[in-house]
Coordinates of C-alpha atoms (C1' of nucleotides) in Angstrom, one line a residue:
Chain A
M1 CA -23.4 -25.9 -3.0
V2 CA -22.5 -22.4 -1.8
K3 CA -23.2 -19.6 -4.2
N4 CA -19.9 -17.7 -4.7
M5 CA -21.4 -14.3 -5.2
Y6 CA -22.6 -11.8 -2.7
T7 CA -24.3 -8.5 -3.4
T8 CA -24.8 -5.6 -1.0
V9 CA -25.1 -1.9 -0.8
I10 CA -22.2 0.1 0.6
K11 CA -22.0 3.9 1.0
N12 CA -18.8 6.0 1.0
M13 CA -16.8 3.5 -1.0
D14 CA -15.4 3.7 -4.5
I15 CA -13.4 0.6 -5.5
A16 CA -11.5 2.4 -8.3
M17 CA -10.4 5.1 -5.9
I18 CA -9.3 2.5 -3.4
A19 CA -7.4 0.6 -6.1
D20 CA -5.6 3.8 -7.1
S21 CA -5.0 5.2 -3.7
G22 CA -1.4 4.0 -3.2
Q23 CA -2.1 2.0 -0.1
A24 CA -2.5 -1.4 -1.8
F25 CA -0.6 -2.7 -4.7
R26 CA -2.5 -5.9 -5.7
F27 CA -5.7 -4.5 -7.2
R28 CA -6.2 -4.9 -10.9
R29 CA -8.8 -3.3 -13.2
V30 CA -10.6 -6.0 -15.3
P31 CA -11.4 -4.0 -18.5
E32 CA -13.4 -6.7 -20.2
K33 CA -15.8 -6.8 -17.3
C34 CA -16.2 -3.0 -17.0
T35 CA -19.4 -1.5 -18.6
D36 CA -20.9 2.0 -18.8
Q37 CA -22.8 1.2 -15.6
S38 CA -20.2 -0.7 -13.6
V39 CA -16.5 -1.4 -12.9
T40 CA -14.8 -4.6 -11.9
Y41 CA -11.5 -4.9 -10.1
A42 CA -9.6 -8.1 -9.1
L43 CA -7.7 -8.3 -5.9
I44 CA -5.4 -10.8 -4.1
A45 CA -5.3 -10.4 -0.3
F46 CA -5.0 -12.8 2.6
G47 CA -4.1 -15.5 0.1
R48 CA -7.5 -15.2 -1.6
Y49 CA -8.6 -14.0 -5.1
L50 CA -11.6 -11.7 -5.1
E51 CA -13.4 -9.9 -7.9
I52 CA -15.4 -6.7 -6.9
T53 CA -18.0 -5.2 -9.2
Q54 CA -19.4 -1.8 -8.4
S55 CA -22.4 -0.1 -9.9
G56 CA -23.2 3.0 -7.9
E57 CA -23.6 1.9 -4.3
E58 CA -24.2 -1.7 -5.2
F59 CA -21.3 -4.1 -4.9
T60 CA -21.0 -7.7 -6.0
F61 CA -18.2 -9.8 -4.5
S62 CA -17.0 -13.1 -6.0
C63 CA -17.3 -14.9 -2.6
S64 CA -19.9 -16.4 -0.4
E65 CA -21.8 -14.3 2.1
E66 CA -20.0 -16.2 4.8
E67 CA -16.6 -15.4 3.4
W68 CA -17.7 -11.8 3.0
E69 CA -18.6 -11.5 6.6
K70 CA -15.6 -13.4 7.9
I71 CA -12.9 -11.7 5.8
W72 CA -13.8 -8.9 3.5
R73 CA -16.2 -6.9 5.6
S74 CA -13.4 -6.0 8.0
Y75 CA -10.8 -5.7 5.1
F76 CA -12.9 -2.9 3.6
D77 CA -13.2 -1.2 7.0
L78 CA -17.0 -1.2 6.9
D79 CA -17.4 -0.7 10.6
T80 CA -15.7 2.7 10.5
D81 CA -18.1 5.7 10.1
Y82 CA -16.7 7.6 7.1
E83 CA -19.9 9.6 7.0
A84 CA -19.0 11.2 10.4
I85 CA -15.4 11.9 9.2
G86 CA -16.9 13.6 6.2
E87 CA -19.1 15.8 8.3
L88 CA -16.1 16.8 10.5
I89 CA -14.2 17.8 7.4
L90 CA -17.1 19.7 5.7
A91 CA -17.7 21.7 8.9
S92 CA -14.0 22.6 9.2
G93 CA -14.1 25.7 6.9
D94 CA -10.8 24.3 5.4
D95 CA -11.3 24.9 1.7
Y96 CA -8.4 22.8 0.6
L97 CA -9.4 19.8 2.8
I98 CA -13.0 20.1 1.8
E99 CA -12.1 19.9 -1.9
A100 CA -9.7 17.0 -1.3
Y101 CA -12.5 15.2 0.5
N102 CA -15.1 15.8 -2.1
R103 CA -12.8 14.4 -4.8
G104 CA -11.6 11.4 -2.8
R105 CA -14.6 10.5 -0.6
G106 CA -14.7 7.0 -1.9
V107 CA -11.3 6.1 -0.4
R108 CA -11.2 4.0 2.7
I109 CA -8.3 2.8 4.9
L110 CA -8.2 -0.9 4.2
R111 CA -7.3 -3.3 7.0
Q112 CA -4.5 -5.1 5.2
D113 CA -2.2 -7.9 6.2
L114 CA 0.6 -6.6 8.5
W115 CA 3.5 -8.6 7.0
E116 CA 2.5 -7.5 3.5
M117 CA 2.4 -3.9 4.6
I118 CA 5.9 -4.2 6.1
I119 CA 7.4 -5.5 2.9
T120 CA 5.5 -3.5 0.3
F121 CA 6.2 -0.2 2.1
M122 CA 9.8 -1.0 2.5
I123 CA 9.8 -1.4 -1.2
S124 CA 7.9 1.9 -1.6
Q125 CA 10.7 4.1 -0.3
N126 CA 12.1 6.6 -2.8
N127 CA 10.1 4.8 -5.5
N128 CA 6.9 5.2 -7.6
I129 CA 3.6 3.4 -7.4
K130 CA 3.9 1.6 -10.7
R131 CA 7.3 0.2 -10.0
I132 CA 6.3 -0.8 -6.4
A133 CA 3.4 -2.8 -7.8
G134 CA 5.7 -4.4 -10.4
S135 CA 8.2 -5.5 -7.8
V136 CA 5.4 -6.8 -5.4
D137 CA 3.9 -8.8 -8.3
K138 CA 7.3 -10.3 -9.2
L139 CA 8.0 -11.2 -5.5
C140 CA 4.7 -13.1 -5.3
V141 CA 5.2 -14.8 -8.7
R142 CA 8.8 -15.9 -7.9
S143 CA 7.7 -17.2 -4.5
A144 CA 4.8 -19.1 -6.1
V145 CA 2.8 -19.7 -2.9
P146 CA -0.7 -20.9 -4.0
I147 CA -3.8 -18.9 -3.2
I148 CA -6.6 -20.4 -1.3
T149 CA -9.5 -19.7 -3.6
Q150 CA -9.4 -20.8 -7.2
V151 CA -9.7 -18.1 -9.8
P152 CA -12.9 -18.6 -11.9
A153 CA -12.1 -20.2 -15.2
E154 CA -11.7 -17.8 -18.1
S155 CA -14.7 -19.4 -19.9
D156 CA -16.8 -19.4 -16.8
R157 CA -15.9 -16.2 -15.1
S158 CA -19.2 -14.9 -13.9
A159 CA -20.9 -18.3 -13.4
E160 CA -21.1 -19.8 -10.0
Y161 CA -18.6 -22.5 -9.2
D162 CA -18.6 -25.1 -6.6
S163 CA -16.2 -24.2 -3.8
S164 CA -16.0 -27.9 -2.8
T165 CA -14.3 -29.0 -5.9
E166 CA -10.6 -29.7 -5.7
F167 CA -8.5 -26.7 -6.4
D168 CA -6.1 -26.8 -9.2
H169 CA -3.2 -24.6 -8.0
S170 CA -1.2 -24.9 -11.3
A171 CA -0.1 -21.6 -12.8
E172 CA -2.3 -22.1 -15.8
A173 CA -5.5 -22.6 -13.7
N174 CA -4.7 -19.4 -11.8
T175 CA -3.8 -17.0 -14.5
P176 CA -6.7 -14.6 -14.8
A177 CA -6.3 -11.8 -17.3
P178 CA -5.4 -9.1 -14.7
F179 CA -2.7 -11.2 -13.1
E180 CA -1.0 -12.3 -16.3
N181 CA 1.9 -13.9 -14.5
G182 CA -0.2 -15.9 -12.2
A183 CA -2.3 -15.2 -9.1
F184 CA -0.2 -16.0 -6.0
S185 CA -0.3 -15.3 -2.3
F186 CA 2.0 -12.8 -0.7
P187 CA 5.0 -14.8 0.6
A188 CA 5.4 -15.1 4.3
P189 CA 8.8 -15.2 6.1
G190 CA 10.6 -18.4 4.9
E191 CA 8.6 -18.5 1.7
V192 CA 10.9 -16.5 -0.5
P193 CA 14.0 -18.2 -2.1
M194 CA 16.8 -15.9 -0.9
E195 CA 18.4 -15.7 -4.3
V196 CA 15.4 -13.6 -5.3
F197 CA 16.9 -10.7 -3.4
E198 CA 20.0 -10.9 -5.6
D199 CA 18.1 -10.8 -8.8
K200 CA 18.3 -7.4 -10.4
S201 CA 15.2 -8.1 -12.5
M202 CA 13.0 -7.9 -9.4
G203 CA 13.5 -4.1 -9.5
F204 CA 14.1 -3.8 -5.8
G205 CA 17.3 -1.8 -6.4
Y206 CA 19.2 -0.9 -3.3
R207 CA 16.2 -2.0 -1.2
A208 CA 17.0 -5.7 -1.8
E209 CA 19.4 -5.9 1.1
Y210 CA 16.8 -4.4 3.5
L211 CA 14.2 -7.0 2.3
S212 CA 16.6 -9.9 2.7
G213 CA 17.4 -8.6 6.1
I214 CA 13.7 -8.4 7.3
Y215 CA 12.8 -11.7 5.7
T216 CA 15.7 -13.4 7.5
Y217 CA 14.9 -11.6 10.8
A218 CA 11.2 -12.5 10.7
A219 CA 11.9 -16.1 9.9
K220 CA 14.3 -16.3 12.9
H221 CA 11.8 -14.5 15.2
P222 CA 8.4 -16.1 14.3
D223 CA 6.3 -14.1 16.7
W224 CA 7.9 -10.7 16.1
V225 CA 5.3 -9.6 13.4
D226 CA 2.3 -10.5 15.5
S227 CA 3.8 -9.0 18.6
L228 CA 3.4 -5.6 16.9
K229 CA -0.4 -6.0 17.0
D230 CA -0.3 -5.9 20.8
M231 CA 1.6 -2.6 21.0
S232 CA 0.4 1.0 21.2
Y233 CA 1.1 3.3 18.3
D234 CA 4.3 4.7 20.0
E235 CA 5.6 1.2 20.9
A236 CA 5.0 -0.1 17.3
M237 CA 6.8 2.9 15.9
E238 CA 9.8 2.3 18.1
A239 CA 9.9 -1.5 17.2
L240 CA 9.6 -0.7 13.5
L241 CA 12.2 2.0 13.5
A242 CA 14.7 -0.5 14.8
I243 CA 14.6 -2.3 11.5
K244 CA 17.1 -1.3 8.9
G245 CA 15.2 0.1 5.9
I246 CA 12.3 1.4 7.9
G247 CA 12.3 5.1 8.7
K248 CA 9.6 7.4 10.0
K249 CA 7.5 7.6 6.9
V250 CA 7.4 3.8 6.2
A251 CA 6.8 3.0 9.9
N252 CA 3.8 5.4 9.8
C253 CA 2.5 3.7 6.7
I254 CA 2.8 0.3 8.4
C255 CA 1.0 1.6 11.5
L256 CA -1.8 3.1 9.4
F257 CA -2.3 0.4 6.8
G258 CA -1.1 -2.7 8.6
L259 CA -2.1 -1.9 12.2
H260 CA -4.9 0.5 11.6
H261 CA -3.5 3.1 14.0
V262 CA -5.6 5.9 12.4
D263 CA -3.6 8.7 14.1
A264 CA -0.6 7.8 12.1
F265 CA 0.0 10.5 9.5
P266 CA 2.7 9.5 7.0
I267 CA 4.5 12.5 5.5
D268 CA 5.8 11.6 2.1
T269 CA 7.0 13.9 -0.7
H270 CA 3.4 14.6 -1.8
V271 CA 2.0 15.3 1.7
K272 CA 5.1 17.4 2.5
Q273 CA 4.3 19.6 -0.6
I274 CA 0.6 19.8 0.5
L275 CA 1.5 20.9 4.0
A276 CA 4.0 23.5 2.7
A277 CA 1.5 24.9 0.1
H278 CA -1.7 24.9 2.1
Y279 CA -0.7 24.9 5.8
P280 CA 2.3 27.2 6.0
N281 CA 1.5 27.9 9.7
G282 CA 1.1 24.2 10.6
F283 CA -1.7 21.7 10.2
D284 CA -4.2 21.2 13.1
F285 CA -3.6 17.6 14.0
E286 CA -5.5 18.0 17.2
R287 CA -8.8 18.7 15.4
Y288 CA -8.5 15.4 13.6
K289 CA -7.4 13.2 16.5
G290 CA -8.6 9.7 15.8
V291 CA -9.0 10.2 12.1
A292 CA -5.7 11.9 11.0
G293 CA -4.6 9.0 8.9
I294 CA -7.9 9.0 7.0
V295 CA -7.6 12.8 6.4
Q296 CA -4.0 12.2 5.2
Q297 CA -5.3 9.7 2.7
Y298 CA -7.8 12.1 1.2
M299 CA -5.0 14.7 0.8
F300 CA -2.7 12.1 -0.8
Y301 CA -5.3 10.7 -3.1
N302 CA -6.4 14.2 -4.2
K303 CA -2.8 15.0 -5.2
I304 CA -1.8 11.8 -7.0
S305 CA -5.1 11.6 -8.9
G306 CA -4.2 14.8 -10.7
Chain B
dA1 C1' 18.6 14.5 -20.7
dC2 C1' 17.7 14.8 -15.8
dG3 C1' 14.7 15.2 -11.9
dC4 C1' 11.3 12.7 -9.5
dA5 C1' 9.0 8.8 -7.2
dG6 C1' 4.3 7.2 -0.8
dG7 C1' 12.8 7.8 2.0
dT8 C1' 16.5 6.0 4.7
dC9 C1' 21.3 5.5 6.0
dG10 C1' 25.6 7.0 7.7
dA11 C1' 28.8 10.7 8.1
dC12 C1' 29.7 15.0 9.8
dG13 C1' 29.2 19.4 12.6
Chain C
dC1 C1' 20.3 16.7 18.1
dG2 C1' 19.7 18.6 12.5
dT3 C1' 21.5 18.6 7.8
dC4 C1' 23.4 16.6 3.7
dG5 C1' 25.0 13.4 -0.1
dA6 C1' 24.4 8.9 -2.0
dC7 C1' 21.4 5.4 -3.6
dC8 C1' 18.7 1.3 -7.8
dT9 C1' 15.6 2.2 -11.5
dG10 C1' 12.0 3.5 -14.9
dC11 C1' 9.3 7.1 -16.5
dG12 C1' 8.0 12.0 -18.2

DNA sequence: ACGCAGGTCGACG
DNA sequence: CGTCGACCTGCG
């Protein structure tokens, strides 16, 4: 019997900040499991359900140590030295950036699934985070692709459970409180019924035709998505910009969050305002070569977190 | 009410 | 090349 609980100490990570940082749309706070000392978030990624409990620098994950090492360690980008990035910022003499860093230093750039980033950031254009998350959730629910790991039963949430038992993939068995409409995987090409893109209640708006276009294209060209992983940043940008519905900003988000090209610096409405207000003579991208995307994320988080 | 939200497209000059 | 209006929709 594998114990489905793994506890470890992680510095420079704040799960609530990550959940609210606008790079991922499938984190959910679990209020009934939050205490004065700790917070718990639920997440679906790579077709798996994961609960994360944080108390200071101590984290407990609802998975085996083996799964942690194989999947989540990389997902949370633990091999990048955020401490060094912090030192670079703190030594910059840039008061605005130092403040942004001090308020958002628990944010990390997750290494998320590429296809999921392509779709969720196509949805994100000219949109707001709440509605994006709603549309993404509906897309997963309507496609109804089962997750790999079973959600812990409501009555048995924190207890260990045997990973060798047969999974019950019915909607009832996989409806944890934070995913009230069911916990489902993100649908791959070919896994979405095409009529979903004509359903107004999905909230896609005018983006629906872009989505049906890319889903159709990717299903017809099965290796296109993975081929992006072998490209340089410039090559990936060019390939992404050829897709209808992907412009410069979304392509940069896909490069940063889906391909981990950390020099990508997406300029959205918030970052545009920041650059205009604090860097009227231009921002020194050269200084942050190799970490520009992470710097961008501190700025972005600082702005949207009020 | 009405402008904005992690923008992009196509038309026009 | 760069600029500009149109565009689904829900929220403040």
